[in-house]
Amino acid sequence: NKLIMGSDVLIPTLYELTSQCNEFDSRLKCLSCVTLLLNTALGTGQQINYNIANAIVSPLQIIWQNSVDQNLQLRSEVLSILSCTASSVGIEQVEKLHSIALPMIDTVLDPKNQDELFFLVEDALKLWLTLLRLSKEYGSNLEILYVRAKDLVDVDLEHLKLLMLLTEGYILRSSATFLETHSSNIQHILCLIVGQVKPRGAFYIHLVIEALLRRYPIDGSILLLQGGILGSMIKSCAMNYAQTNDCEPDRVIMLYLNSFSRILLSSPNILDNGIFPYSFTQDGHTITFRYQELVHSFIRLFDQAADYEFGILFQRLWVLLLLFCIPPSPVPHLLQEVVLKNFDSVLSMCLHVIKQQNFVLNPYSLGYDEEEETFDIGLETYENSLKNDLMKDIGFISNITSVFKMKIKELRTAIDANLYKEIFDTVEP
């Protein structure tokens, strides 16, 4: 504690020593000591006061500017120091770092600096995510910076995880103006990556799609349709249904089906835009993915969704969609017919969800694999945002029992009595 309280003297001394050192390794060690000191403060849970924070941050811009040629590596320590400071000063003070930190992040991620500063990208993204999660107010400077996410994806997908956490963070923290301003950038990013990454990457991508459809169900659906992302997901579902050699696995298709649930609940006729049904040729045969195959995919993967912490929420959304498709319904007539033909399975899914109505619902989120580096900075703020969204989620607030009773009552008056009897005769006791 005494060491931390004396930092307003110790840190300027370390900076002065840095400027006097002639060798790169010595300068690097001095700056590393500053980072170590800040990490010690983080470990004790103490917040750094304004005087100490000012002593830490004031020299960084000059150090950054002077770190050129063989000293470029020092910029990595500058970014680390800023990240530690943001995590240590408290939420009221974080925004004061924007004027220094955001231009540095912008410089690192600028495509024209890619060849020279590529080794700083990871540190810059971590600092960016730290500032986004911890800043009390979402400002215009943060919003403008988002264009760099698109620039980075255009280069490669090496930093996909952090980019998806950032994009999800922007959707959670911002207002509708962010979507209006950056819809084309989000489309561009998702168009390049959906269906093009390994399953773990797909789970990170779904953080963005889930947040988008949860916050902006109609506008988000239109964005996915116009950007070609919805078409890519339908294609992947079709390839999986046909079990082609290069198809995506069931656990990824489960994510796409959940997106379809949200999309069709808010925009029931969206598949009438020429993207469905989807046909392709395999071994000389034409295979078509229609409403029948789509509904079968929901039925087939329903139990698998339960393997995940967020599985109950997914199952509730799927059941809500299938109930929504029971006549009378605004969804295409062919989809209504398919749901009625599979009424026994739909009923079983409904009863399963109704039995779980008192279970705890968890929002869609990701834990970490054993080999993954964790990112826990701002985790409490992030989790609170997810919980707040969950409280407003149609999958949470809907009473499945009431919806089920209402739809069965409506069905009785919407179709012929003989057809109604025929449908219920297909239900196993």
Short mmCIF file of C-alpha atoms in Angstrom, two decimals:
data_model
loop_
_atom_site.label_atom_id
_atom_site.label_comp_id
_atom_site.label_asym_id
_atom_site.label_seq_id
_atom_site.Cartn_x
_atom_site.Cartn_y
_atom_site.Cartn_z
CA ASN A 1 0.00 0.00 0.00
CA LYS A 2 2.84 2.40 0.81
CA LEU A 3 4.41 1.59 -2.55
CA ILE A 4 1.20 2.44 -4.37
CA MET A 5 0.61 5.64 -2.39
CA GLY A 6 4.14 6.75 -3.21
CA SER A 7 3.63 6.19 -6.92
CA ASP A 8 3.18 9.92 -7.61
CA VAL A 9 6.89 10.24 -6.81
CA LEU A 10 8.15 6.84 -7.90
CA ILE A 11 6.56 6.81 -11.37
CA PRO A 12 7.94 10.21 -12.50
CA THR A 13 11.33 8.97 -11.33
CA LEU A 14 10.99 5.86 -13.50
CA TYR A 15 10.02 8.03 -16.47
CA GLU A 16 13.01 10.29 -15.87
CA LEU A 17 15.26 7.25 -15.70
CA THR A 18 13.74 6.02 -18.97
CA SER A 19 14.69 9.24 -20.72
CA GLN A 20 18.26 9.05 -19.41
CA CYS A 21 18.90 5.46 -20.46
CA ASN A 22 20.81 4.97 -23.69
CA GLU A 23 20.02 1.32 -24.28
CA PHE A 24 16.65 0.07 -25.48
CA ASP A 25 16.53 -2.82 -22.97
CA SER A 26 17.03 -0.42 -20.07
CA ARG A 27 14.23 1.87 -21.27
CA LEU A 28 11.94 -1.12 -21.70
CA LYS A 29 12.65 -2.35 -18.16
CA CYS A 30 11.84 1.07 -16.70
CA LEU A 31 8.48 1.21 -18.44
CA SER A 32 7.82 -2.41 -17.47
CA CYS A 33 8.27 -1.38 -13.84
CA VAL A 34 5.48 1.16 -14.26
CA THR A 35 3.21 -1.55 -15.68
CA LEU A 36 4.17 -3.89 -12.82
CA LEU A 37 3.34 -1.23 -10.26
CA LEU A 38 -0.08 -0.64 -11.82
CA ASN A 39 -0.81 -4.36 -11.99
CA THR A 40 0.03 -4.55 -8.28
CA ALA A 41 -2.54 -1.83 -7.62
CA LEU A 42 -5.10 -3.76 -9.67
CA GLY A 43 -4.36 -6.91 -7.69
CA THR A 44 -5.10 -5.16 -4.39
CA GLY A 45 -8.35 -3.72 -5.69
CA GLN A 46 -7.24 -0.16 -4.95
CA GLN A 47 -8.14 2.74 -7.19
CA ILE A 48 -5.47 5.23 -8.22
CA ASN A 49 -6.19 8.84 -7.32
CA TYR A 50 -6.07 11.75 -9.75
CA ASN A 51 -2.54 12.88 -8.85
CA ILE A 52 -1.06 9.44 -9.41
CA ALA A 53 -3.05 8.95 -12.62
CA ASN A 54 -1.82 12.30 -13.92
CA ALA A 55 1.77 11.39 -13.08
CA ILE A 56 1.34 8.11 -14.99
CA VAL A 57 -0.30 9.48 -18.11
CA SER A 58 1.29 12.90 -18.68
CA PRO A 59 4.63 11.70 -20.15
CA LEU A 60 3.15 8.92 -22.31
CA GLN A 61 2.42 11.02 -25.37
CA ILE A 62 6.03 12.20 -25.60
CA ILE A 63 7.33 8.67 -25.02
CA TRP A 64 5.01 7.45 -27.78
CA GLN A 65 6.18 10.09 -30.24
CA ASN A 66 9.86 9.47 -29.48
CA SER A 67 9.56 5.69 -29.74
CA VAL A 68 10.56 5.27 -33.37
CA ASP A 69 12.83 2.97 -35.36
CA GLN A 70 14.53 0.52 -32.99
CA ASN A 71 12.52 1.90 -30.04
CA LEU A 72 9.09 1.12 -31.51
CA GLN A 73 8.66 -1.77 -29.07
CA LEU A 74 8.36 0.79 -26.26
CA ARG A 75 4.92 1.71 -27.64
CA SER A 76 3.68 -1.68 -26.52
CA GLU A 77 4.47 -0.72 -22.91
CA VAL A 78 2.75 2.63 -23.40
CA LEU A 79 -0.45 0.85 -24.46
CA SER A 80 -0.18 -1.56 -21.53
CA ILE A 81 0.30 1.31 -19.08
CA LEU A 82 -2.80 3.04 -20.43
CA SER A 83 -4.84 -0.18 -20.12
CA CYS A 84 -3.73 -0.66 -16.53
CA THR A 85 -4.45 2.98 -15.72
CA ALA A 86 -7.95 2.78 -17.21
CA SER A 87 -8.64 -0.27 -15.05
CA SER A 88 -7.30 1.43 -11.92
CA VAL A 89 -8.71 4.97 -11.92
CA GLY A 90 -12.40 4.24 -11.55
CA ILE A 91 -15.23 4.74 -13.98
CA GLU A 92 -15.52 8.50 -13.38
CA GLN A 93 -11.96 9.14 -14.60
CA VAL A 94 -11.64 6.77 -17.57
CA GLU A 95 -12.90 9.25 -20.18
CA LYS A 96 -10.00 11.59 -19.35
CA LEU A 97 -7.75 9.02 -21.03
CA HIS A 98 -9.60 9.21 -24.36
CA SER A 99 -7.73 12.23 -25.72
CA ILE A 100 -4.41 10.40 -25.34
CA ALA A 101 -5.36 6.76 -25.88
CA LEU A 102 -7.78 6.90 -28.82
CA PRO A 103 -5.36 8.62 -31.26
CA MET A 104 -2.74 5.99 -30.38
CA ILE A 105 -5.21 3.17 -31.10
CA ASP A 106 -6.18 4.86 -34.36
CA THR A 107 -2.53 5.13 -35.39
CA VAL A 108 -1.84 1.44 -34.73
CA LEU A 109 -4.93 0.26 -36.62
CA ASP A 110 -4.55 2.63 -39.57
CA PRO A 111 -3.97 0.40 -42.65
CA LYS A 112 -1.07 2.54 -43.84
CA ASN A 113 0.82 1.66 -40.64
CA GLN A 114 0.07 -2.06 -40.81
CA ASP A 115 3.53 -3.15 -41.97
CA GLU A 116 5.32 -1.13 -39.30
CA LEU A 117 3.01 -1.47 -36.29
CA PHE A 118 1.40 -4.90 -36.80
CA PHE A 119 2.92 -6.18 -33.53
CA LEU A 120 0.97 -3.56 -31.55
CA VAL A 121 -2.49 -4.50 -32.83
CA GLU A 122 -3.35 -6.92 -30.01
CA ASP A 123 -2.36 -4.41 -27.31
CA ALA A 124 -4.28 -1.63 -29.08
CA LEU A 125 -7.43 -3.75 -29.29
CA LYS A 126 -7.23 -4.67 -25.60
CA LEU A 127 -6.88 -1.01 -24.67
CA TRP A 128 -9.80 -0.12 -26.95
CA LEU A 129 -12.05 -2.77 -25.38
CA THR A 130 -11.01 -1.65 -21.89
CA LEU A 131 -11.96 1.97 -22.61
CA LEU A 132 -15.24 0.92 -24.24
CA ARG A 133 -16.32 -1.22 -21.30
CA LEU A 134 -15.20 1.11 -18.52
CA SER A 135 -16.12 4.55 -19.86
CA LYS A 136 -19.18 5.97 -18.13
CA GLU A 137 -20.38 7.79 -21.23
CA TYR A 138 -20.28 6.59 -24.83
CA GLY A 139 -18.73 9.50 -26.75
CA SER A 140 -18.44 10.49 -30.40
CA ASN A 141 -14.68 9.84 -30.44
CA LEU A 142 -15.30 6.21 -29.52
CA GLU A 143 -17.96 5.92 -32.21
CA ILE A 144 -15.74 7.35 -34.94
CA LEU A 145 -13.00 4.86 -34.08
CA TYR A 146 -15.17 1.84 -34.97
CA VAL A 147 -14.30 2.14 -38.67
CA ARG A 148 -10.91 0.64 -37.77
CA ALA A 149 -12.63 -2.68 -37.05
CA LYS A 150 -13.53 -2.93 -40.72
CA ASP A 151 -9.99 -1.98 -41.74
CA LEU A 152 -8.57 -4.75 -39.59
CA VAL A 153 -10.90 -7.47 -40.91
CA ASP A 154 -9.92 -6.48 -44.44
CA VAL A 155 -6.34 -7.49 -43.59
CA ASP A 156 -6.96 -10.86 -41.87
CA LEU A 157 -9.03 -12.60 -39.19
CA GLU A 158 -6.23 -13.02 -36.66
CA HIS A 159 -7.92 -10.76 -34.12
CA LEU A 160 -11.48 -12.00 -34.63
CA LYS A 161 -12.17 -12.66 -30.94
CA LEU A 162 -11.36 -9.13 -29.76
CA LEU A 163 -13.09 -7.57 -32.77
CA MET A 164 -16.31 -9.45 -32.00
CA LEU A 165 -16.13 -8.47 -28.31
CA LEU A 166 -15.64 -4.87 -29.40
CA THR A 167 -18.52 -4.92 -31.88
CA GLU A 168 -20.82 -6.53 -29.32
CA GLY A 169 -19.68 -3.91 -26.81
CA TYR A 170 -20.56 -1.08 -29.18
CA ILE A 171 -24.05 -2.50 -29.72
CA LEU A 172 -24.57 -2.89 -25.97
CA ARG A 173 -23.22 0.55 -25.03
CA SER A 174 -24.42 2.73 -27.90
CA SER A 175 -27.74 4.09 -29.11
CA ALA A 176 -29.44 3.51 -32.45
CA THR A 177 -27.22 6.20 -34.00
CA PHE A 178 -24.30 3.76 -33.93
CA LEU A 179 -26.25 1.29 -36.06
CA GLU A 180 -27.32 4.04 -38.45
CA THR A 181 -23.73 5.26 -38.82
CA HIS A 182 -21.93 1.92 -39.01
CA SER A 183 -24.48 -0.52 -40.47
CA SER A 184 -22.43 -0.83 -43.67
CA ASN A 185 -19.27 -1.52 -41.66
CA ILE A 186 -21.02 -4.21 -39.59
CA GLN A 187 -22.43 -5.75 -42.78
CA HIS A 188 -18.99 -5.77 -44.38
CA ILE A 189 -17.38 -7.43 -41.37
CA LEU A 190 -20.06 -10.10 -40.92
CA CYS A 191 -20.18 -10.82 -44.65
CA LEU A 192 -16.46 -11.64 -44.61
CA ILE A 193 -16.55 -13.93 -41.59
CA VAL A 194 -19.91 -15.73 -41.27
CA GLY A 195 -19.42 -19.27 -42.50
CA GLN A 196 -15.68 -18.73 -42.97
CA VAL A 197 -14.26 -19.53 -39.52
CA LYS A 198 -13.88 -22.47 -37.16
CA PRO A 199 -16.75 -23.29 -34.76
CA ARG A 200 -15.18 -21.39 -31.85
CA GLY A 201 -14.94 -18.31 -34.04
CA ALA A 202 -18.60 -18.75 -35.02
CA PHE A 203 -19.58 -18.60 -31.35
CA TYR A 204 -17.80 -15.24 -31.02
CA ILE A 205 -19.49 -13.97 -34.19
CA HIS A 206 -22.85 -14.92 -32.71
CA LEU A 207 -22.18 -12.55 -29.79
CA VAL A 208 -22.56 -9.74 -32.33
CA ILE A 209 -25.54 -11.21 -34.19
CA GLU A 210 -27.38 -12.02 -30.96
CA ALA A 211 -26.81 -8.52 -29.54
CA LEU A 212 -27.86 -6.97 -32.84
CA LEU A 213 -31.13 -8.93 -33.11
CA ARG A 214 -31.89 -8.56 -29.41
CA ARG A 215 -31.47 -4.77 -29.40
CA TYR A 216 -32.72 -4.01 -32.91
CA PRO A 217 -34.83 -6.98 -34.08
CA ILE A 218 -36.25 -5.36 -37.23
CA ASP A 219 -33.32 -3.15 -38.25
CA GLY A 220 -30.89 -5.93 -37.37
CA SER A 221 -32.80 -8.41 -39.52
CA ILE A 222 -32.77 -6.00 -42.47
CA LEU A 223 -29.03 -5.44 -42.00
CA LEU A 224 -28.37 -9.19 -42.11
CA LEU A 225 -30.60 -9.63 -45.15
CA GLN A 226 -29.16 -6.75 -47.19
CA GLY A 227 -25.59 -7.65 -46.27
CA GLY A 228 -26.00 -11.23 -47.52
CA ILE A 229 -25.34 -12.62 -44.04
CA LEU A 230 -28.79 -14.17 -43.71
CA GLY A 231 -28.29 -15.90 -47.06
CA SER A 232 -24.93 -17.28 -45.88
CA MET A 233 -26.54 -18.74 -42.76
CA ILE A 234 -29.30 -20.38 -44.82
CA LYS A 235 -26.67 -21.86 -47.13
CA SER A 236 -24.77 -23.29 -44.14
CA CYS A 237 -27.97 -24.83 -42.75
CA ALA A 238 -28.69 -26.40 -46.14
CA MET A 239 -25.19 -27.86 -46.43
CA ASN A 240 -25.41 -29.23 -42.90
CA TYR A 241 -28.83 -30.78 -43.55
CA ALA A 242 -27.41 -32.55 -46.60
CA GLN A 243 -24.27 -33.48 -44.61
CA THR A 244 -21.84 -32.28 -47.27
CA ASN A 245 -18.15 -32.88 -46.59
CA ASP A 246 -17.38 -29.23 -45.84
CA CYS A 247 -20.53 -28.37 -43.90
CA GLU A 248 -20.47 -26.52 -40.59
CA PRO A 249 -21.17 -28.68 -37.50
CA ASP A 250 -24.48 -28.89 -35.64
CA ARG A 251 -23.33 -26.62 -32.82
CA VAL A 252 -22.85 -23.76 -35.30
CA ILE A 253 -26.15 -24.48 -37.09
CA MET A 254 -27.81 -24.19 -33.68
CA LEU A 255 -26.62 -20.57 -33.53
CA TYR A 256 -28.02 -19.83 -36.98
CA LEU A 257 -31.36 -21.36 -36.05
CA ASN A 258 -31.55 -19.10 -33.04
CA SER A 259 -30.93 -16.12 -35.31
CA PHE A 260 -33.75 -17.31 -37.60
CA SER A 261 -36.04 -17.48 -34.55
CA ARG A 262 -35.42 -13.87 -33.66
CA ILE A 263 -35.59 -12.74 -37.29
CA LEU A 264 -38.86 -14.48 -38.14
CA LEU A 265 -40.52 -13.38 -34.91
CA SER A 266 -39.86 -9.74 -35.81
CA SER A 267 -39.95 -9.94 -39.62
CA PRO A 268 -42.17 -12.92 -40.53
CA ASN A 269 -41.99 -12.44 -44.32
CA ILE A 270 -38.27 -11.73 -44.60
CA LEU A 271 -37.52 -15.08 -46.29
CA ASP A 272 -39.72 -14.07 -49.21
CA ASN A 273 -36.89 -11.87 -50.52
CA GLY A 274 -35.55 -14.46 -52.98
CA ILE A 275 -33.14 -16.15 -50.55
CA PHE A 276 -35.42 -19.07 -49.65
CA PRO A 277 -35.73 -21.91 -50.48
CA TYR A 278 -32.03 -22.53 -51.12
CA SER A 279 -30.90 -25.06 -53.74
CA PHE A 280 -27.48 -26.48 -54.60
CA THR A 281 -26.06 -29.39 -56.56
CA GLN A 282 -24.26 -32.33 -54.96
CA ASP A 283 -23.01 -35.38 -56.90
CA GLY A 284 -25.16 -34.37 -59.84
CA HIS A 285 -28.33 -34.09 -57.76
CA THR A 286 -30.17 -30.88 -56.88
CA ILE A 287 -30.82 -30.52 -53.16
CA THR A 288 -33.31 -27.93 -51.91
CA PHE A 289 -33.54 -26.58 -48.38
CA ARG A 290 -37.18 -25.60 -47.82
CA TYR A 291 -39.44 -24.87 -44.85
CA GLN A 292 -39.75 -28.61 -44.25
CA GLU A 293 -35.97 -28.94 -43.80
CA LEU A 294 -35.83 -25.77 -41.71
CA VAL A 295 -38.47 -27.00 -39.25
CA HIS A 296 -36.81 -30.43 -39.12
CA SER A 297 -33.53 -28.71 -38.20
CA PHE A 298 -35.22 -27.00 -35.24
CA ILE A 299 -36.67 -30.33 -34.10
CA ARG A 300 -33.44 -32.27 -34.60
CA LEU A 301 -31.20 -29.84 -32.71
CA PHE A 302 -33.64 -28.88 -29.95
CA ASP A 303 -32.17 -31.27 -27.37
CA GLN A 304 -28.59 -30.31 -28.28
CA ALA A 305 -29.28 -26.69 -27.35
CA ALA A 306 -29.75 -27.83 -23.74
CA ASP A 307 -26.03 -28.66 -23.53
CA TYR A 308 -25.20 -24.96 -23.13
CA GLU A 309 -25.81 -22.52 -20.26
CA PHE A 310 -27.90 -20.38 -22.57
CA GLY A 311 -29.75 -23.44 -23.92
CA ILE A 312 -33.06 -22.81 -22.13
CA LEU A 313 -33.28 -19.33 -23.66
CA PHE A 314 -32.61 -20.78 -27.11
CA GLN A 315 -35.25 -23.48 -26.64
CA ARG A 316 -37.81 -20.90 -25.54
CA LEU A 317 -37.11 -18.77 -28.61
CA TRP A 318 -37.44 -21.76 -30.93
CA VAL A 319 -40.75 -22.78 -29.35
CA LEU A 320 -42.04 -19.20 -29.55
CA LEU A 321 -41.29 -19.19 -33.27
CA LEU A 322 -42.99 -22.54 -33.91
CA LEU A 323 -46.05 -21.42 -31.94
CA PHE A 324 -46.00 -18.16 -33.87
CA CYS A 325 -46.22 -20.20 -37.10
CA ILE A 326 -49.47 -21.91 -36.07
CA PRO A 327 -52.42 -20.42 -38.01
CA PRO A 328 -53.51 -17.70 -37.98
CA SER A 329 -50.01 -16.33 -38.53
CA PRO A 330 -48.27 -13.70 -40.67
CA VAL A 331 -45.51 -16.14 -41.69
CA PRO A 332 -45.69 -17.70 -45.19
CA HIS A 333 -48.54 -20.20 -45.61
CA LEU A 334 -46.13 -23.01 -46.54
CA LEU A 335 -44.30 -22.57 -43.22
CA GLN A 336 -47.61 -22.75 -41.36
CA GLU A 337 -48.42 -26.03 -43.12
CA VAL A 338 -45.05 -27.56 -42.27
CA VAL A 339 -45.43 -26.70 -38.58
CA LEU A 340 -48.89 -28.30 -38.51
CA LYS A 341 -47.53 -31.44 -40.22
CA ASN A 342 -44.93 -31.69 -37.43
CA PHE A 343 -47.38 -30.78 -34.68
CA ASP A 344 -46.55 -33.78 -32.49
CA SER A 345 -42.88 -32.75 -32.30
CA VAL A 346 -43.80 -29.10 -31.82
CA LEU A 347 -46.11 -30.03 -28.96
CA SER A 348 -43.37 -32.10 -27.29
CA MET A 349 -40.99 -29.15 -27.52
CA CYS A 350 -43.61 -26.86 -25.99
CA LEU A 351 -44.26 -29.21 -23.08
CA HIS A 352 -40.51 -29.51 -22.46
CA VAL A 353 -40.14 -25.73 -22.24
CA ILE A 354 -43.24 -25.33 -20.07
CA LYS A 355 -41.82 -27.83 -17.56
CA GLN A 356 -38.69 -25.64 -17.35
CA GLN A 357 -40.53 -22.36 -16.84
CA ASN A 358 -39.12 -21.95 -13.32
CA PHE A 359 -35.54 -22.67 -14.36
CA VAL A 360 -32.95 -19.88 -14.40
CA LEU A 361 -32.44 -18.32 -17.83
CA ASN A 362 -28.96 -17.24 -18.87
CA PRO A 363 -28.22 -14.80 -21.70
CA TYR A 364 -26.03 -15.88 -24.60
CA SER A 365 -22.40 -15.42 -23.58
CA LEU A 366 -19.12 -17.32 -23.77
CA GLY A 367 -16.80 -18.77 -21.23
CA TYR A 368 -13.18 -19.46 -22.10
CA ASP A 369 -11.51 -22.56 -23.39
CA GLU A 370 -8.52 -23.74 -21.38
CA GLU A 371 -6.12 -22.47 -24.04
CA GLU A 372 -7.80 -19.07 -24.44
CA GLU A 373 -6.56 -15.88 -22.88
CA THR A 374 -9.27 -14.40 -20.69
CA PHE A 375 -10.40 -10.77 -20.84
CA ASP A 376 -12.06 -9.93 -17.54
CA ILE A 377 -11.60 -6.15 -17.50
CA GLY A 378 -14.98 -4.47 -17.21
CA LEU A 379 -16.60 -7.89 -16.82
CA GLU A 380 -19.11 -6.72 -14.21
CA THR A 381 -20.32 -3.87 -16.44
CA TYR A 382 -20.53 -6.25 -19.41
CA GLU A 383 -22.49 -8.90 -17.51
CA ASN A 384 -24.89 -6.27 -16.17
CA SER A 385 -25.59 -5.14 -19.73
CA LEU A 386 -26.38 -8.73 -20.72
CA LYS A 387 -28.68 -9.18 -17.72
CA ASN A 388 -30.51 -5.93 -18.48
CA ASP A 389 -31.03 -7.07 -22.07
CA LEU A 390 -32.30 -10.44 -20.85
CA MET A 391 -34.98 -8.76 -18.74
CA LYS A 392 -36.41 -7.23 -21.93
CA ASP A 393 -35.85 -10.26 -24.19
CA ILE A 394 -38.93 -11.77 -25.80
CA GLY A 395 -37.55 -15.18 -24.86
CA PHE A 396 -37.59 -14.14 -21.19
CA ILE A 397 -40.77 -12.08 -20.85
CA SER A 398 -43.06 -14.35 -22.88
CA ASN A 399 -45.29 -16.73 -20.94
CA ILE A 400 -45.01 -19.89 -23.04
CA THR A 401 -48.03 -21.52 -21.40
CA SER A 402 -50.26 -18.53 -22.18
CA VAL A 403 -48.95 -18.29 -25.74
CA PHE A 404 -49.56 -22.00 -26.27
CA LYS A 405 -53.15 -21.83 -24.99
CA MET A 406 -53.88 -18.76 -27.10
CA LYS A 407 -52.52 -20.31 -30.31
CA ILE A 408 -54.45 -23.57 -29.82
CA LYS A 409 -57.63 -21.57 -29.26
CA GLU A 410 -56.97 -19.49 -32.38
CA LEU A 411 -56.15 -22.60 -34.43
CA ARG A 412 -59.57 -24.10 -33.67
CA THR A 413 -61.31 -21.15 -35.34
CA ALA A 414 -58.73 -20.64 -38.11
CA ILE A 415 -59.00 -24.06 -39.80
CA ASP A 416 -61.65 -26.60 -40.72
CA ALA A 417 -62.90 -28.76 -37.83
CA ASN A 418 -61.96 -31.99 -39.64
CA LEU A 419 -58.42 -30.71 -40.24
CA TYR A 420 -58.18 -29.65 -36.59
CA LYS A 421 -59.16 -33.18 -35.51
CA GLU A 422 -56.74 -34.70 -38.00
CA ILE A 423 -53.86 -32.61 -36.63
CA PHE A 424 -54.50 -33.66 -33.05
CA ASP A 425 -54.94 -37.28 -34.07
CA THR A 426 -51.25 -37.23 -35.08
CA VAL A 427 -50.23 -36.41 -31.51
CA GLU A 428 -48.99 -39.43 -29.58
CA PRO A 429 -50.48 -39.89 -26.10
#
